[in-house]
PDB file of C-alpha atoms in Angstrom:
ATOM      1  CA  MET O  72       1.936   1.858 -24.011  1.00  0.00           C
ATOM      2  CA  HIS O  73       1.480   4.752 -26.386  1.00  0.00           C
ATOM      3  CA  ILE O  74       0.594   3.859 -29.982  1.00  0.00           C
ATOM      4  CA  SER O  75       1.386   6.858 -32.142  1.00  0.00           C
ATOM      5  CA  ALA O  76      -0.576   8.053 -35.145  1.00  0.00           C
ATOM      6  CA  LYS O  77       2.491   7.150 -37.210  1.00  0.00           C
ATOM      7  CA  VAL O  78       2.265   3.473 -36.217  1.00  0.00           C
ATOM      8  CA  ASP O  79      -1.534   3.415 -36.481  1.00  0.00           C
ATOM      9  CA  TYR O  80      -1.522   4.996 -39.948  1.00  0.00           C
ATOM     10  CA  GLY O  81       1.335   2.801 -41.148  1.00  0.00           C
ATOM     11  CA  LEU O  82      -0.439  -0.367 -40.069  1.00  0.00           C
ATOM     12  CA  ARG O  83      -3.708   0.783 -41.632  1.00  0.00           C
ATOM     13  CA  ALA O  84      -1.945   1.435 -44.937  1.00  0.00           C
ATOM     14  CA  LEU O  85      -0.225  -1.965 -44.809  1.00  0.00           C
ATOM     15  CA  CYS O  86      -3.536  -3.717 -44.154  1.00  0.00           C
ATOM     16  CA  THR O  87      -5.035  -1.912 -47.150  1.00  0.00           C
ATOM     17  CA  LEU O  88      -2.087  -2.999 -49.301  1.00  0.00           C
ATOM     18  CA  ALA O  89      -2.417  -6.583 -48.066  1.00  0.00           C
ATOM     19  CA  SER O  90      -6.073  -6.709 -49.021  1.00  0.00           C
ATOM     20  CA  SER O  91      -5.451  -5.191 -52.460  1.00  0.00           C
ATOM     21  CA  GLY O  92      -4.272  -7.181 -55.413  1.00  0.00           C
ATOM     22  CA  ALA O  93      -2.498  -4.268 -57.083  1.00  0.00           C
ATOM     23  CA  PRO O  94      -0.099  -1.480 -56.152  1.00  0.00           C
ATOM     24  CA  GLN O  95      -1.764   1.501 -54.491  1.00  0.00           C
ATOM     25  CA  THR O  96      -0.693   5.125 -54.592  1.00  0.00           C
ATOM     26  CA  ALA O  97      -0.311   7.115 -51.392  1.00  0.00           C
ATOM     27  CA  ASP O  98      -3.425   9.043 -52.419  1.00  0.00           C
ATOM     28  CA  GLN O  99      -5.433   5.836 -52.802  1.00  0.00           C
ATOM     29  CA  LEU O 100      -4.224   4.495 -49.452  1.00  0.00           C
ATOM     30  CA  ALA O 101      -4.958   7.779 -47.707  1.00  0.00           C
ATOM     31  CA  GLU O 102      -8.443   7.922 -49.180  1.00  0.00           C
ATOM     32  CA  ALA O 103      -9.196   4.290 -48.307  1.00  0.00           C
ATOM     33  CA  GLN O 104      -8.326   4.861 -44.646  1.00  0.00           C
ATOM     34  CA  GLY O 105      -9.196   8.548 -44.238  1.00  0.00           C
ATOM     35  CA  LEU O 106      -5.578   9.523 -43.570  1.00  0.00           C
ATOM     36  CA  PRO O 107      -3.645  12.733 -44.269  1.00  0.00           C
ATOM     37  CA  VAL O 108      -1.764  12.002 -47.491  1.00  0.00           C
ATOM     38  CA  ARG O 109       1.360  14.078 -46.762  1.00  0.00           C
ATOM     39  CA  PHE O 110       1.944  12.356 -43.431  1.00  0.00           C
ATOM     40  CA  LEU O 111       1.221   8.970 -45.010  1.00  0.00           C
ATOM     41  CA  ARG O 112       3.813   9.599 -47.748  1.00  0.00           C
ATOM     42  CA  SER O 113       6.425  10.182 -45.052  1.00  0.00           C
ATOM     43  CA  ILE O 114       5.402   6.961 -43.290  1.00  0.00           C
ATOM     44  CA  LEU O 115       5.493   4.990 -46.543  1.00  0.00           C
ATOM     45  CA  ASN O 116       8.996   6.295 -47.245  1.00  0.00           C
ATOM     46  CA  GLU O 117      10.158   5.008 -43.859  1.00  0.00           C
ATOM     47  CA  LEU O 118       8.517   1.657 -44.539  1.00  0.00           C
ATOM     48  CA  ARG O 119      10.212   1.560 -47.945  1.00  0.00           C
ATOM     49  CA  ARG O 120      13.618   2.221 -46.378  1.00  0.00           C
ATOM     50  CA  GLY O 121      12.855  -0.587 -43.942  1.00  0.00           C
ATOM     51  CA  ALA O 122      12.091  -3.040 -46.782  1.00  0.00           C
ATOM     52  CA  ILE O 123       8.481  -3.418 -45.674  1.00  0.00           C
ATOM     53  CA  VAL O 124       7.018  -1.877 -48.828  1.00  0.00           C
ATOM     54  CA  ASN O 125       8.298  -1.345 -52.360  1.00  0.00           C
ATOM     55  CA  SER O 126       7.409   1.580 -54.549  1.00  0.00           C
ATOM     56  CA  HIS O 127       7.219   1.826 -58.316  1.00  0.00           C
ATOM     57  CA  ARG O 128       6.767   4.880 -60.525  1.00  0.00           C
ATOM     58  CA  GLY O 129       4.639   5.189 -63.611  1.00  0.00           C
ATOM     59  CA  ASN O 130       1.084   4.451 -64.662  1.00  0.00           C
ATOM     60  CA  GLU O 131       1.104   1.058 -62.976  1.00  0.00           C
ATOM     61  CA  GLY O 132       3.079   2.404 -60.042  1.00  0.00           C
ATOM     62  CA  GLY O 133       2.387   2.770 -56.374  1.00  0.00           C
ATOM     63  CA  TYR O 134       3.231   0.938 -53.192  1.00  0.00           C
ATOM     64  CA  GLN O 135       3.021  -2.748 -52.513  1.00  0.00           C
ATOM     65  CA  LEU O 136       4.202  -5.032 -49.737  1.00  0.00           C
ATOM     66  CA  ALA O 137       7.853  -6.035 -50.103  1.00  0.00           C
ATOM     67  CA  ARG O 138       7.086  -9.476 -48.638  1.00  0.00           C
ATOM     68  CA  PRO O 139       3.957 -11.539 -48.105  1.00  0.00           C
ATOM     69  CA  ALA O 140       1.638 -10.084 -45.448  1.00  0.00           C
ATOM     70  CA  GLY O 141       2.116 -13.247 -43.396  1.00  0.00           C
ATOM     71  CA  GLU O 142       5.801 -12.411 -42.993  1.00  0.00           C
ATOM     72  CA  ILE O 143       5.410  -8.826 -41.745  1.00  0.00           C
ATOM     73  CA  THR O 144       4.661  -8.512 -38.032  1.00  0.00           C
ATOM     74  CA  VAL O 145       3.049  -5.623 -36.220  1.00  0.00           C
ATOM     75  CA  GLY O 146       6.135  -5.490 -33.993  1.00  0.00           C
ATOM     76  CA  GLU O 147       8.434  -5.083 -36.980  1.00  0.00           C
ATOM     77  CA  VAL O 148       6.370  -2.154 -38.239  1.00  0.00           C
ATOM     78  CA  PHE O 149       6.260  -0.586 -34.773  1.00  0.00           C
ATOM     79  CA  ARG O 150      10.060  -0.815 -34.417  1.00  0.00           C
ATOM     80  CA  ARG O 151      10.651   0.616 -37.877  1.00  0.00           C
ATOM     81  CA  LEU O 152       8.434   3.620 -37.271  1.00  0.00           C
ATOM     82  CA  GLU O 153       9.007   4.297 -33.557  1.00  0.00           C
ATOM     83  CA  GLY O 154      12.055   2.366 -32.373  1.00  0.00           C
ATOM     84  CA  PRO O 155      12.128  -0.212 -29.564  1.00  0.00           C
ATOM     85  CA  LEU O 156       8.844  -1.610 -28.254  1.00  0.00           C
ATOM     86  CA  ALA O 157       9.774  -0.597 -24.715  1.00  0.00           C
ATOM     87  CA  ASP O 158      12.307   1.818 -23.346  1.00  0.00           C
ATOM     88  CA  VAL O 159      12.934   3.380 -19.984  1.00  0.00           C
ATOM     89  CA  ARG O 160      14.172   6.963 -20.131  1.00  0.00           C
ATOM     90  CA  GLY O 161      15.633   6.228 -23.569  1.00  0.00           C
ATOM     91  CA  LEU O 162      17.344   2.990 -22.448  1.00  0.00           C
ATOM     92  CA  ARG O 163      16.461  -0.583 -23.263  1.00  0.00           C
ATOM     93  CA  PRO O 164      14.861  -2.254 -20.221  1.00  0.00           C
ATOM     94  CA  GLU O 165      17.876  -4.486 -19.560  1.00  0.00           C
ATOM     95  CA  ALA O 166      20.129  -1.416 -19.437  1.00  0.00           C
ATOM     96  CA  ALA O 167      18.029   0.464 -16.866  1.00  0.00           C
ATOM     97  CA  THR O 168      19.475  -0.019 -13.396  1.00  0.00           C
ATOM     98  CA  TYR O 169      18.024   0.844 -10.018  1.00  0.00           C
ATOM     99  CA  ASP O 170      19.248   0.894  -6.461  1.00  0.00           C
ATOM    100  CA  ALA O 171      17.917  -0.294  -3.143  1.00  0.00           C
ATOM    101  CA  ALA O 172      14.147  -0.665  -2.859  1.00  0.00           C
ATOM    102  CA  ALA O 173      13.636   0.003  -6.590  1.00  0.00           C
ATOM    103  CA  SER O 174      16.164  -2.617  -7.757  1.00  0.00           C
ATOM    104  CA  ASN O 175      13.456  -4.979  -9.040  1.00  0.00           C
ATOM    105  CA  LEU O 176      11.967  -2.432 -11.449  1.00  0.00           C
ATOM    106  CA  GLN O 177      14.334  -3.584 -14.179  1.00  0.00           C
ATOM    107  CA  THR O 178      12.752  -7.044 -14.029  1.00  0.00           C
ATOM    108  CA  ILE O 179       9.292  -5.502 -14.383  1.00  0.00           C
ATOM    109  CA  TRP O 180      10.310  -3.481 -17.450  1.00  0.00           C
ATOM    110  CA  VAL O 181      11.875  -6.545 -19.089  1.00  0.00           C
ATOM    111  CA  ALA O 182       8.646  -8.474 -18.398  1.00  0.00           C
ATOM    112  CA  VAL O 183       6.579  -5.673 -19.962  1.00  0.00           C
ATOM    113  CA  ARG O 184       8.726  -5.825 -23.096  1.00  0.00           C
ATOM    114  CA  ALA O 185       8.374  -9.626 -23.189  1.00  0.00           C
ATOM    115  CA  CYS O 186       4.575  -9.289 -23.026  1.00  0.00           C
ATOM    116  CA  LEU O 187       4.581  -6.752 -25.854  1.00  0.00           C
ATOM    117  CA  ARG O 188       6.721  -9.105 -27.945  1.00  0.00           C
ATOM    118  CA  GLU O 189       4.320 -11.998 -27.280  1.00  0.00           C
ATOM    119  CA  VAL O 190       1.560 -10.005 -28.927  1.00  0.00           C
ATOM    120  CA  LEU O 191       3.175  -7.688 -31.476  1.00  0.00           C
ATOM    121  CA  ASP O 192       5.785 -10.107 -32.806  1.00  0.00           C
ATOM    122  CA  GLU O 193       3.234 -12.912 -33.168  1.00  0.00           C
ATOM    123  CA  ILE O 194       0.619 -11.009 -35.174  1.00  0.00           C
ATOM    124  CA  THR O 195       1.208 -10.453 -38.873  1.00  0.00           C
ATOM    125  CA  ILE O 196      -0.453  -8.051 -41.260  1.00  0.00           C
ATOM    126  CA  ALA O 197      -2.244 -11.080 -42.756  1.00  0.00           C
ATOM    127  CA  ASP O 198      -3.620 -11.939 -39.292  1.00  0.00           C
ATOM    128  CA  VAL O 199      -4.943  -8.407 -38.859  1.00  0.00           C
ATOM    129  CA  VAL O 200      -6.616  -8.412 -42.274  1.00  0.00           C
ATOM    130  CA  SER O 201      -8.176 -11.852 -41.752  1.00  0.00           C
ATOM    131  CA  GLY O 202      -9.136 -11.221 -38.132  1.00  0.00           C
ATOM    132  CA  VAL O 203      -7.726 -14.630 -37.205  1.00  0.00           C
ATOM    133  CA  LEU O 204      -5.408 -13.955 -34.294  1.00  0.00           C
ATOM    134  CA  PRO O 205      -3.100 -16.347 -32.440  1.00  0.00           C
ATOM    135  CA  ASP O 206      -4.879 -18.245 -29.646  1.00  0.00           C
ATOM    136  CA  HIS O 207      -2.967 -16.531 -26.847  1.00  0.00           C
ATOM    137  CA  VAL O 208      -3.999 -13.116 -28.182  1.00  0.00           C
ATOM    138  CA  SER O 209      -7.629 -14.172 -28.535  1.00  0.00           C
ATOM    139  CA  THR O 210      -7.504 -15.391 -24.926  1.00  0.00           C
ATOM    140  CA  LEU O 211      -6.210 -11.999 -23.769  1.00  0.00           C
ATOM    141  CA  VAL O 212      -8.958 -10.009 -25.474  1.00  0.00           C
ATOM    142  CA  ALA O 213     -11.636 -12.467 -24.261  1.00  0.00           C
ATOM    143  CA  LYS O 214     -10.942 -11.587 -20.610  1.00  0.00           C
ATOM    144  CA  PRO O 215     -13.885  -9.651 -19.136  1.00  0.00           C
ATOM    145  CA  ASP O 216     -11.849  -6.583 -18.223  1.00  0.00           C
ATOM    146  CA  ALA O 217      -9.699  -6.447 -21.379  1.00  0.00           C
ATOM    147  CA  TRP O 218     -11.944  -3.867 -23.045  1.00  0.00           C
ATOM    148  CA  LEU O 219     -12.473  -1.733 -19.929  1.00  0.00           C
ATOM    149  CA  PRO O 220     -10.344   1.358 -19.309  1.00  0.00           C
ATOM    150  CA  ARG O 221      -8.449   1.726 -16.033  1.00  0.00           C
TER     151      ARG O 221
END
């Protein structure tokens, strides 16, 4: 799975907003996370259009979460910024069809998407900020080889 800079930066900005008690400007968010402000503004605009953040102008203005951090999942943010969690040649896994010896690949791709959903749709921005993750996610990262590259 490829996690783009767009998703990474968006999630970092949302975590910063969740931990702040007041609206934050794009400049403040970029500085807090060491992000390029122009790119972050574009990301924040997409998140605003997706009703994940609100923006307000003026002296007290800036961005804030549109809903409580416990109601915004990592999966929702990923989909808003990049589209479906899993696709195969631009198709949803259930729409990809194969013939003969490869016919079971569709089942594999659907299973991959299901695994991604089990993690990304179960973790909220509040979970990320607190570091308290669902038990099944903690179990996954506790496996000895989870942190090793392959």
